[in-house]
PDB file of C-alpha atoms and ligand atoms in Angstrom:
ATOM      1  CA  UNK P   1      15.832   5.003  15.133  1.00  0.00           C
ATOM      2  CA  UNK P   2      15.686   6.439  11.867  1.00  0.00           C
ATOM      3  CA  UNK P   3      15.310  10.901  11.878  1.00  0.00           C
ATOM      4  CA  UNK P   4      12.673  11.048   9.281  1.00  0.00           C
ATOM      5  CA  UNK P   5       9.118   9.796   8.483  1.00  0.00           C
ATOM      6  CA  UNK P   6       8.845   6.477   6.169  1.00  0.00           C
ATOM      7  CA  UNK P   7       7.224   6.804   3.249  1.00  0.00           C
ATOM      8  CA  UNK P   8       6.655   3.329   1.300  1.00  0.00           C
ATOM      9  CA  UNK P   9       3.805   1.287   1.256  1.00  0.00           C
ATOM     10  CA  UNK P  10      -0.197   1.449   0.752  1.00  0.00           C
ATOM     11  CA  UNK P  11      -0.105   4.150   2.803  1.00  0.00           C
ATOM     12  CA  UNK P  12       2.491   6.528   1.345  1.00  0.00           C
ATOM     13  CA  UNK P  13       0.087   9.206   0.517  1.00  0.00           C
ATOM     14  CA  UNK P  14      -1.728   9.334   3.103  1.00  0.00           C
ATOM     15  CA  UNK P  15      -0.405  10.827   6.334  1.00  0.00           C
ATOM     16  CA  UNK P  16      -0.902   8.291   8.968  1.00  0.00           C
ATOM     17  CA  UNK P  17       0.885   7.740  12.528  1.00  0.00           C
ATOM     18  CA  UNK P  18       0.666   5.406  15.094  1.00  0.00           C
ATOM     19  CA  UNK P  19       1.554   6.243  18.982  1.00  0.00           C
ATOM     20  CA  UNK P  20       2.660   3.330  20.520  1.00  0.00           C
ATOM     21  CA  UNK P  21       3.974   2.827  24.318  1.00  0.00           C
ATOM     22  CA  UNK P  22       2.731   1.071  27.743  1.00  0.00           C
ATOM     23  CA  UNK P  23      -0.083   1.867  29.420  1.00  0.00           C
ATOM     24  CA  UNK P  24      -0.336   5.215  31.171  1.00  0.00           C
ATOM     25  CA  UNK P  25       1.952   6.700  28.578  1.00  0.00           C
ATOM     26  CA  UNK P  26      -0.239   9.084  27.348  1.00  0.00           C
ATOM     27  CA  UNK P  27      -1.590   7.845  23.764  1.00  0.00           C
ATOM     28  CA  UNK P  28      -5.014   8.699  23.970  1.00  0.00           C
ATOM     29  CA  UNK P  29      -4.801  12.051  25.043  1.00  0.00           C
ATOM     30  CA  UNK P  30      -2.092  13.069  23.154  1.00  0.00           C
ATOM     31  CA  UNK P  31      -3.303  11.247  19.867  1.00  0.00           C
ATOM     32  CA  UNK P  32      -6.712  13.047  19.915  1.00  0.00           C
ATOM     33  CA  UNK P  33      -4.517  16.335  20.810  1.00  0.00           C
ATOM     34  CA  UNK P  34      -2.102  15.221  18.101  1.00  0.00           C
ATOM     35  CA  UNK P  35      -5.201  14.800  15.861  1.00  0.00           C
ATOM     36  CA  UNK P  36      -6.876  17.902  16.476  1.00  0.00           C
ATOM     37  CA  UNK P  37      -4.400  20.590  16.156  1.00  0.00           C
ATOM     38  CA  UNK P  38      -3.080  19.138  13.151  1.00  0.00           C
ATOM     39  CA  UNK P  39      -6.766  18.642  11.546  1.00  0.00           C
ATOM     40  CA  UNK P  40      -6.523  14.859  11.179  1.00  0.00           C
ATOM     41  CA  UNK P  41      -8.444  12.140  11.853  1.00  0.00           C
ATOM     42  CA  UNK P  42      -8.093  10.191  15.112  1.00  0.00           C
ATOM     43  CA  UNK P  43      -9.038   6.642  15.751  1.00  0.00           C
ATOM     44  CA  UNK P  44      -7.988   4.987  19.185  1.00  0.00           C
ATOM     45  CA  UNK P  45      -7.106   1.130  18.735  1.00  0.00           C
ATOM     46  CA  UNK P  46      -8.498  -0.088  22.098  1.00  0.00           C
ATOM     47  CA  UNK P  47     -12.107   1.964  21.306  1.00  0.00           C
ATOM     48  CA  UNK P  48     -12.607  -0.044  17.673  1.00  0.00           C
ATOM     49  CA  UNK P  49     -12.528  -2.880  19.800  1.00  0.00           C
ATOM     50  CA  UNK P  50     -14.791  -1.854  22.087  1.00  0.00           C
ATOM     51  CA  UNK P  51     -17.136  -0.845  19.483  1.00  0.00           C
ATOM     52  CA  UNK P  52     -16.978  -3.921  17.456  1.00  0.00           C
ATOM     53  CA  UNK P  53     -17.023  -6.593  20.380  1.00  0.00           C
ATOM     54  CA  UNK P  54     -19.700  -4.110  22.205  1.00  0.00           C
ATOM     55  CA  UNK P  55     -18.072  -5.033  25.203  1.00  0.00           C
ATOM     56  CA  UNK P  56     -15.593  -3.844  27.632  1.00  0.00           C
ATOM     57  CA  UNK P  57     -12.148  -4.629  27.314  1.00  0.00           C
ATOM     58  CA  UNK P  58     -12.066  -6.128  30.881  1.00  0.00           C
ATOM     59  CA  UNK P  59     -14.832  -7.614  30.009  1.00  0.00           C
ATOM     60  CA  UNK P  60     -13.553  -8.820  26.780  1.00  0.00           C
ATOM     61  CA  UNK P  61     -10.295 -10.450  28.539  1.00  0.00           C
ATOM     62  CA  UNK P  62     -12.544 -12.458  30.660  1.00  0.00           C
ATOM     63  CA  UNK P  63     -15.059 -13.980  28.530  1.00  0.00           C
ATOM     64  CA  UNK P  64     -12.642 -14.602  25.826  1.00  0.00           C
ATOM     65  CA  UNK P  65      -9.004 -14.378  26.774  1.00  0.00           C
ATOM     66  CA  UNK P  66      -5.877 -12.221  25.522  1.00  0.00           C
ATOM     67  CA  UNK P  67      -4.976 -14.796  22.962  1.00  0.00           C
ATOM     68  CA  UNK P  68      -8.561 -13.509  21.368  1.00  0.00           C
ATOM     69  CA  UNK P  69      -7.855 -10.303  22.576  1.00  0.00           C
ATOM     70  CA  UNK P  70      -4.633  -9.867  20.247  1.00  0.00           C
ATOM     71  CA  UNK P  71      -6.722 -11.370  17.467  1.00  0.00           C
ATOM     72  CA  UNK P  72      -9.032  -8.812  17.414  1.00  0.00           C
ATOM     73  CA  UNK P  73      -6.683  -5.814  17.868  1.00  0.00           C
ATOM     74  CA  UNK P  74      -4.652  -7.222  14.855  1.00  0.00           C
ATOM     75  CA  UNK P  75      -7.540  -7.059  13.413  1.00  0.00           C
ATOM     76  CA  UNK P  76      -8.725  -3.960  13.772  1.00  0.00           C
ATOM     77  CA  UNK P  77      -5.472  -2.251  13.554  1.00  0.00           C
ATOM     78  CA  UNK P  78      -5.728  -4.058   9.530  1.00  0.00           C
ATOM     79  CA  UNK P  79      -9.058  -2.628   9.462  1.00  0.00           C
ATOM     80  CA  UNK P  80      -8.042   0.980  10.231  1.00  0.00           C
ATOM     81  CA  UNK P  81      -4.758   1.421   7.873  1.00  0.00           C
ATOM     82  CA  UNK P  82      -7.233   0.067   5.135  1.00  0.00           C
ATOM     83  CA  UNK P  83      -9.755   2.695   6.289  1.00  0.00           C
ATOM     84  CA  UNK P  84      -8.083   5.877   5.854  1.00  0.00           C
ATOM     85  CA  UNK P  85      -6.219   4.278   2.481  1.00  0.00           C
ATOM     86  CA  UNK P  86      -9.745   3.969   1.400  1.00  0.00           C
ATOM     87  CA  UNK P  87     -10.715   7.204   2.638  1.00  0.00           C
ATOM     88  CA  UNK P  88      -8.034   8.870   2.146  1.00  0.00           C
ATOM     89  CA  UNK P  89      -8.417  10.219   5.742  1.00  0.00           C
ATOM     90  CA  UNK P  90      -4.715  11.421   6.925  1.00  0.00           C
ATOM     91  CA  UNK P  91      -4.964   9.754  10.490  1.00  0.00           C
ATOM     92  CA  UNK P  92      -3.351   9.675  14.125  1.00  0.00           C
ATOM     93  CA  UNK P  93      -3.329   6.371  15.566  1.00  0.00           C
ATOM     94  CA  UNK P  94      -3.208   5.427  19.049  1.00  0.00           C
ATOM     95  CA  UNK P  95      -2.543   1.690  19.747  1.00  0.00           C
ATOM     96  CA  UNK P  96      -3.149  -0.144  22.674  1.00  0.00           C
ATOM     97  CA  UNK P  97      -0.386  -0.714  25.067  1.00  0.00           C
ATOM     98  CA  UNK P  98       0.149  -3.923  24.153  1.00  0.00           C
ATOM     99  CA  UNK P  99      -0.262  -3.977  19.977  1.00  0.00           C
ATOM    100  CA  UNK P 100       2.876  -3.217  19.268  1.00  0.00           C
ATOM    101  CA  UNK P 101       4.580  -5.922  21.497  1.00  0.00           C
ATOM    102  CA  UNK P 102       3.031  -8.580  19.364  1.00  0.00           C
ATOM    103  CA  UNK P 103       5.259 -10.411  17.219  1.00  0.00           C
ATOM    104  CA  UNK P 104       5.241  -9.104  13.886  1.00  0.00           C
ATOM    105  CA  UNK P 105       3.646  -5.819  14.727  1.00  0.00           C
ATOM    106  CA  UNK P 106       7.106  -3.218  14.069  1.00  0.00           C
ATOM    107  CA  UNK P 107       7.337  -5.488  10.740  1.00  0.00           C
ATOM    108  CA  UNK P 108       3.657  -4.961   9.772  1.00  0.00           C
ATOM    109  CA  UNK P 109       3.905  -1.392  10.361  1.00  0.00           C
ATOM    110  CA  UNK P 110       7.157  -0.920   8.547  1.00  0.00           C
ATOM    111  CA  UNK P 111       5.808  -2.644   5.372  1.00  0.00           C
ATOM    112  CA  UNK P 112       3.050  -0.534   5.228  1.00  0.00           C
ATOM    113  CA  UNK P 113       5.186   2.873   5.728  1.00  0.00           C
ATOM    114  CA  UNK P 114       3.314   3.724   8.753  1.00  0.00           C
ATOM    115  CA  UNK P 115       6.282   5.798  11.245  1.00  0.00           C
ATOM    116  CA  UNK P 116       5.412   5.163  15.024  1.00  0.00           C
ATOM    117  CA  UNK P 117       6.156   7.516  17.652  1.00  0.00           C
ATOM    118  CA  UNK P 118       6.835   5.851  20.851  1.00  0.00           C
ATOM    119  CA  UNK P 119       5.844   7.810  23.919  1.00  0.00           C
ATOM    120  CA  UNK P 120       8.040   6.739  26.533  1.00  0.00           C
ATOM    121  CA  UNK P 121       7.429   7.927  30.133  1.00  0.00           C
ATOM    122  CA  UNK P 122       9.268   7.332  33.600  1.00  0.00           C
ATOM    123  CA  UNK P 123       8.001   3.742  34.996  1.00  0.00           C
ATOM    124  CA  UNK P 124       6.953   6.020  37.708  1.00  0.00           C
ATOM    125  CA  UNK P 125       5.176   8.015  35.872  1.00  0.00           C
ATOM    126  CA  UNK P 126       3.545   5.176  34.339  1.00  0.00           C
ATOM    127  CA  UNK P 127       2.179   3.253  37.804  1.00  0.00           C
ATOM    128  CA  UNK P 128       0.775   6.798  39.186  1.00  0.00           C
ATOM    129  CA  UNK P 129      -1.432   7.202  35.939  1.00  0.00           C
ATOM    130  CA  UNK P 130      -2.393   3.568  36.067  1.00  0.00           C
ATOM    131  CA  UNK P 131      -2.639   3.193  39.955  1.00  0.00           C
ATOM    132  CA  UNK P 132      -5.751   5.635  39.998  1.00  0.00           C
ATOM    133  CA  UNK P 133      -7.432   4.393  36.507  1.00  0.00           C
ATOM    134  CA  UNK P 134      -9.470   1.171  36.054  1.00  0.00           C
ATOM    135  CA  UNK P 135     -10.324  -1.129  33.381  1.00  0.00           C
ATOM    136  CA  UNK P 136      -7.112  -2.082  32.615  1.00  0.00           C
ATOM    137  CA  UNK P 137      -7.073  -6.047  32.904  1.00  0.00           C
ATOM    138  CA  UNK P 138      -3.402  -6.233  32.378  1.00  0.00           C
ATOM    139  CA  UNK P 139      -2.628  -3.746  35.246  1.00  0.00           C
ATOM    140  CA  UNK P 140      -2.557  -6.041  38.252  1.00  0.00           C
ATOM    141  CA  UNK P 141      -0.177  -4.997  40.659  1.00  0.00           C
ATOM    142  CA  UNK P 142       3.324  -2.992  41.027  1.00  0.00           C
ATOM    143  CA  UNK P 143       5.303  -6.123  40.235  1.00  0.00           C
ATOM    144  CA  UNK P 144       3.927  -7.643  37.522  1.00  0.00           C
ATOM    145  CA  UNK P 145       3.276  -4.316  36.032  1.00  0.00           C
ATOM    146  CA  UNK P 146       7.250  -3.454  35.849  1.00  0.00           C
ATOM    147  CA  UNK P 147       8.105  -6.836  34.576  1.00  0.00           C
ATOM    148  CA  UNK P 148       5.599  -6.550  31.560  1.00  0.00           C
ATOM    149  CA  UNK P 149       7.360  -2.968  30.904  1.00  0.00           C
ATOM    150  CA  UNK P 150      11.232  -4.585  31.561  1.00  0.00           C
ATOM    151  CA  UNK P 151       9.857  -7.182  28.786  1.00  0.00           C
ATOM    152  CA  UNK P 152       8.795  -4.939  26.166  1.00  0.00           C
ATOM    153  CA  UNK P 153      10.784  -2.040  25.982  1.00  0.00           C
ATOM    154  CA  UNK P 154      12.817  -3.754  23.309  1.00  0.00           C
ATOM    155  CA  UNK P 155       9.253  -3.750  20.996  1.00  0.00           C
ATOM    156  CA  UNK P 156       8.923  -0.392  21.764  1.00  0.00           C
ATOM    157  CA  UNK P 157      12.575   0.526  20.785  1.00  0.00           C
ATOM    158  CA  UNK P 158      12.033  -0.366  17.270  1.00  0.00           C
ATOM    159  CA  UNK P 159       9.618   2.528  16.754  1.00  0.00           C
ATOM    160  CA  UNK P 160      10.936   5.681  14.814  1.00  0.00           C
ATOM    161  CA  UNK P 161      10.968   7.685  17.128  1.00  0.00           C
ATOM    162  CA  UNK P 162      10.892   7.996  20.946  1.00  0.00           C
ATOM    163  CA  UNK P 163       9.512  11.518  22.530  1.00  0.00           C
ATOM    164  CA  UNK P 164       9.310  11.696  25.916  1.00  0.00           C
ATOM    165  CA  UNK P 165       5.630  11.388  27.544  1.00  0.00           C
ATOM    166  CA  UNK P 166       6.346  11.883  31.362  1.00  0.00           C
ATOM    167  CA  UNK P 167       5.002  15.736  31.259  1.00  0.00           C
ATOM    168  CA  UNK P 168       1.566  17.366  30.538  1.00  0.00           C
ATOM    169  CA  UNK P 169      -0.404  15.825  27.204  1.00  0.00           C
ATOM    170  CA  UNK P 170       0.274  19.975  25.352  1.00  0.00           C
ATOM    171  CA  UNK P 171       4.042  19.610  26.149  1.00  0.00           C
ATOM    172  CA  UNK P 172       4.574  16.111  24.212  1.00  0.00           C
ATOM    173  CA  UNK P 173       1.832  17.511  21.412  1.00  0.00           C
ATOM    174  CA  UNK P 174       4.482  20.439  20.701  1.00  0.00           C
ATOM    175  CA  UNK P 175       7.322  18.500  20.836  1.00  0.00           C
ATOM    176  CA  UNK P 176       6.277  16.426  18.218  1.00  0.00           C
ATOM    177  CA  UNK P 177       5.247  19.116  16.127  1.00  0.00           C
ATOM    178  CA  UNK P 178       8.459  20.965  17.237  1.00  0.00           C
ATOM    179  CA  UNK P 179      10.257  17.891  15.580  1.00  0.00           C
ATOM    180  CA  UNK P 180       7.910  17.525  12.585  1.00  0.00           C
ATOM    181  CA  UNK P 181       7.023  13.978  13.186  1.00  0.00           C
ATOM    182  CA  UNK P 182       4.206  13.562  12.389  1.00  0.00           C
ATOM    183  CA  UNK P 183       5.521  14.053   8.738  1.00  0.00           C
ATOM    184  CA  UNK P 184       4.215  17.803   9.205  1.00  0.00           C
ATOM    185  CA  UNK P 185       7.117  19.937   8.981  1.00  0.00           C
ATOM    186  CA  UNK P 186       6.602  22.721  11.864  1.00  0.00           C
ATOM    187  CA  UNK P 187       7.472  25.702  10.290  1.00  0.00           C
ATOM    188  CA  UNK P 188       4.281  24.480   7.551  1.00  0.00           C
ATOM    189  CA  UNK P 189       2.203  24.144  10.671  1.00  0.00           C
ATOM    190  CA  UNK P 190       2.878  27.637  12.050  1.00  0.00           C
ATOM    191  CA  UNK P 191       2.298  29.087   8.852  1.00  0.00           C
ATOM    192  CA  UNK P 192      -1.075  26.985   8.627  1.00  0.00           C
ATOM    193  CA  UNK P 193      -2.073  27.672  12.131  1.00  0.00           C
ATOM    194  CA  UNK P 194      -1.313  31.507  11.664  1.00  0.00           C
ATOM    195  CA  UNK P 195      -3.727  31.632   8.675  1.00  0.00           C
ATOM    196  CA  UNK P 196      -6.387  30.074  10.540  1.00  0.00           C
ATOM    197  CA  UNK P 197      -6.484  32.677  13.216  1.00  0.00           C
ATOM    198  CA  UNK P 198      -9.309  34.701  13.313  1.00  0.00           C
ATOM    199  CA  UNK P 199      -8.380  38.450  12.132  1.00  0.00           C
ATOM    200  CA  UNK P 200      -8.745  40.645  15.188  1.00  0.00           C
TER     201      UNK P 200
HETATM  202  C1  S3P B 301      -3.034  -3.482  27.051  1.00  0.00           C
HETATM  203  C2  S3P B 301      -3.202  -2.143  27.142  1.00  0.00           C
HETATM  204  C3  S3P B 301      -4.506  -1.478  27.002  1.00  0.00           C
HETATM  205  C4  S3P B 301      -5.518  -2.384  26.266  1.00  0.00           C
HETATM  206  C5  S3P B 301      -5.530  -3.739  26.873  1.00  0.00           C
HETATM  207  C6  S3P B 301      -4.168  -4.427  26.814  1.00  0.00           C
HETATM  208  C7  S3P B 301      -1.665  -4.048  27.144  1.00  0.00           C
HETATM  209  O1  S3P B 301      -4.356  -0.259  26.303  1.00  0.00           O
HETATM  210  O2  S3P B 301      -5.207  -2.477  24.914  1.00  0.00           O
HETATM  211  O3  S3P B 301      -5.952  -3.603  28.199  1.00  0.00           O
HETATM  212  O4  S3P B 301      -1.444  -5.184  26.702  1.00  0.00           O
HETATM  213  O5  S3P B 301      -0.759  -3.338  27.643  1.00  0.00           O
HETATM  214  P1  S3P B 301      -3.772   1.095  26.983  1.00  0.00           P
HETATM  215  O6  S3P B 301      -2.288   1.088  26.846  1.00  0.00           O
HETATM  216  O7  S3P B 301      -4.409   2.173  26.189  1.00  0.00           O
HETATM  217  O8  S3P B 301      -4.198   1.078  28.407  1.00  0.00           O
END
């Protein structure tokens, strides 16, 4: 995995990042953490395609099957690069477990300069934060959950970077700022964060 943020593309003015990783692994939470601290935009994959279906994802996987599924979520994940180039909106990204499993999604992203953090959490880890969450049609049982995670860890691998999700959302939000990233170099941040405090 390469050390430092690409920068080619449509998108190499425009800060954007993509979390990828299974489910449970934290890309939600962390994005819109991710997103708010640094001041950017945050857009989460598997919500645009709730909005835009205006159904359910379990919902969406029944009446129309993952094949249609992974349509749409290419899709949308088109829709929102082209959103903030248009916009100009410097963006955190969190994709949907799957999204970056599908063939030609690491290419797609690399051609459009996008760097992708891959948060990568204990399998363990992963099944307790799943186990106790619904509405996850791909989360059927222990087995079939591990094999689906055995089968694409070598998508996930092919992201730039890999930070470690299996602690609190705050701990994984520093780290990658601790590392810069997010194409935010930390000291920057400190400096930007330490202007922004109110004067006592
Ligand atoms: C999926 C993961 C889900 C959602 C859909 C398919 C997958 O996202 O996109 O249920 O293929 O692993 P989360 O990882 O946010 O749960």
């Amino acid at each position: 995995m390469s050390q430092t943020p690409t920068s080619r593309g449509p998108l190499a003015r425009i800060p954007f990042v993509c979390l990828a990783g299974f489910m449970g692994s934290g890309k939600s939470t962390v994005g819109a953490r991710l997103a708010s601290q640094l001041g950017w935009r945050f857009v989460d994959l598997d919500e645009r395609i709730e909005a835009t279906s205006g159904i359910t994802i379990p919902q969406f996987f029944e009446r129309h099957g993952e094949p249609a599924f992974r349509q749409l979520e290419a899709d949308e994940l088109r829709a929102a690069l082209g959103r903030a180039v248009e916009q100009k909106e410097p963006t955190i990204l969190a994709l949907g477990g799957g999204t970056y499993a599908q063939p030609g999604a690491p290419e797609f992203l690399r051609n459009a300069g996008v760097p992708v953090i891959w948060l990568d959490a204990r399998i363990e880890v992963l099944l307790s934060r799943c186990m106790t969450m619904t509405g996850r049609p791909l989360f059927r049982d222990e087995a079939s959950f591990r094999a689906l995670h055995t089968q694409r860890i070598v998508s996930y691998q092919l992201a730039d970077f890999r930070v470690d999700s299996s602690g609190d959302a705050a701990a994984v939000v520093a780290e990658i700022l601790r590392r810069g990233i997010a194409g935010v170099p930390a000291a920057d941040l400190e400096a930007h964060l330490e202007l922004e405090k109110p004067k006592s």
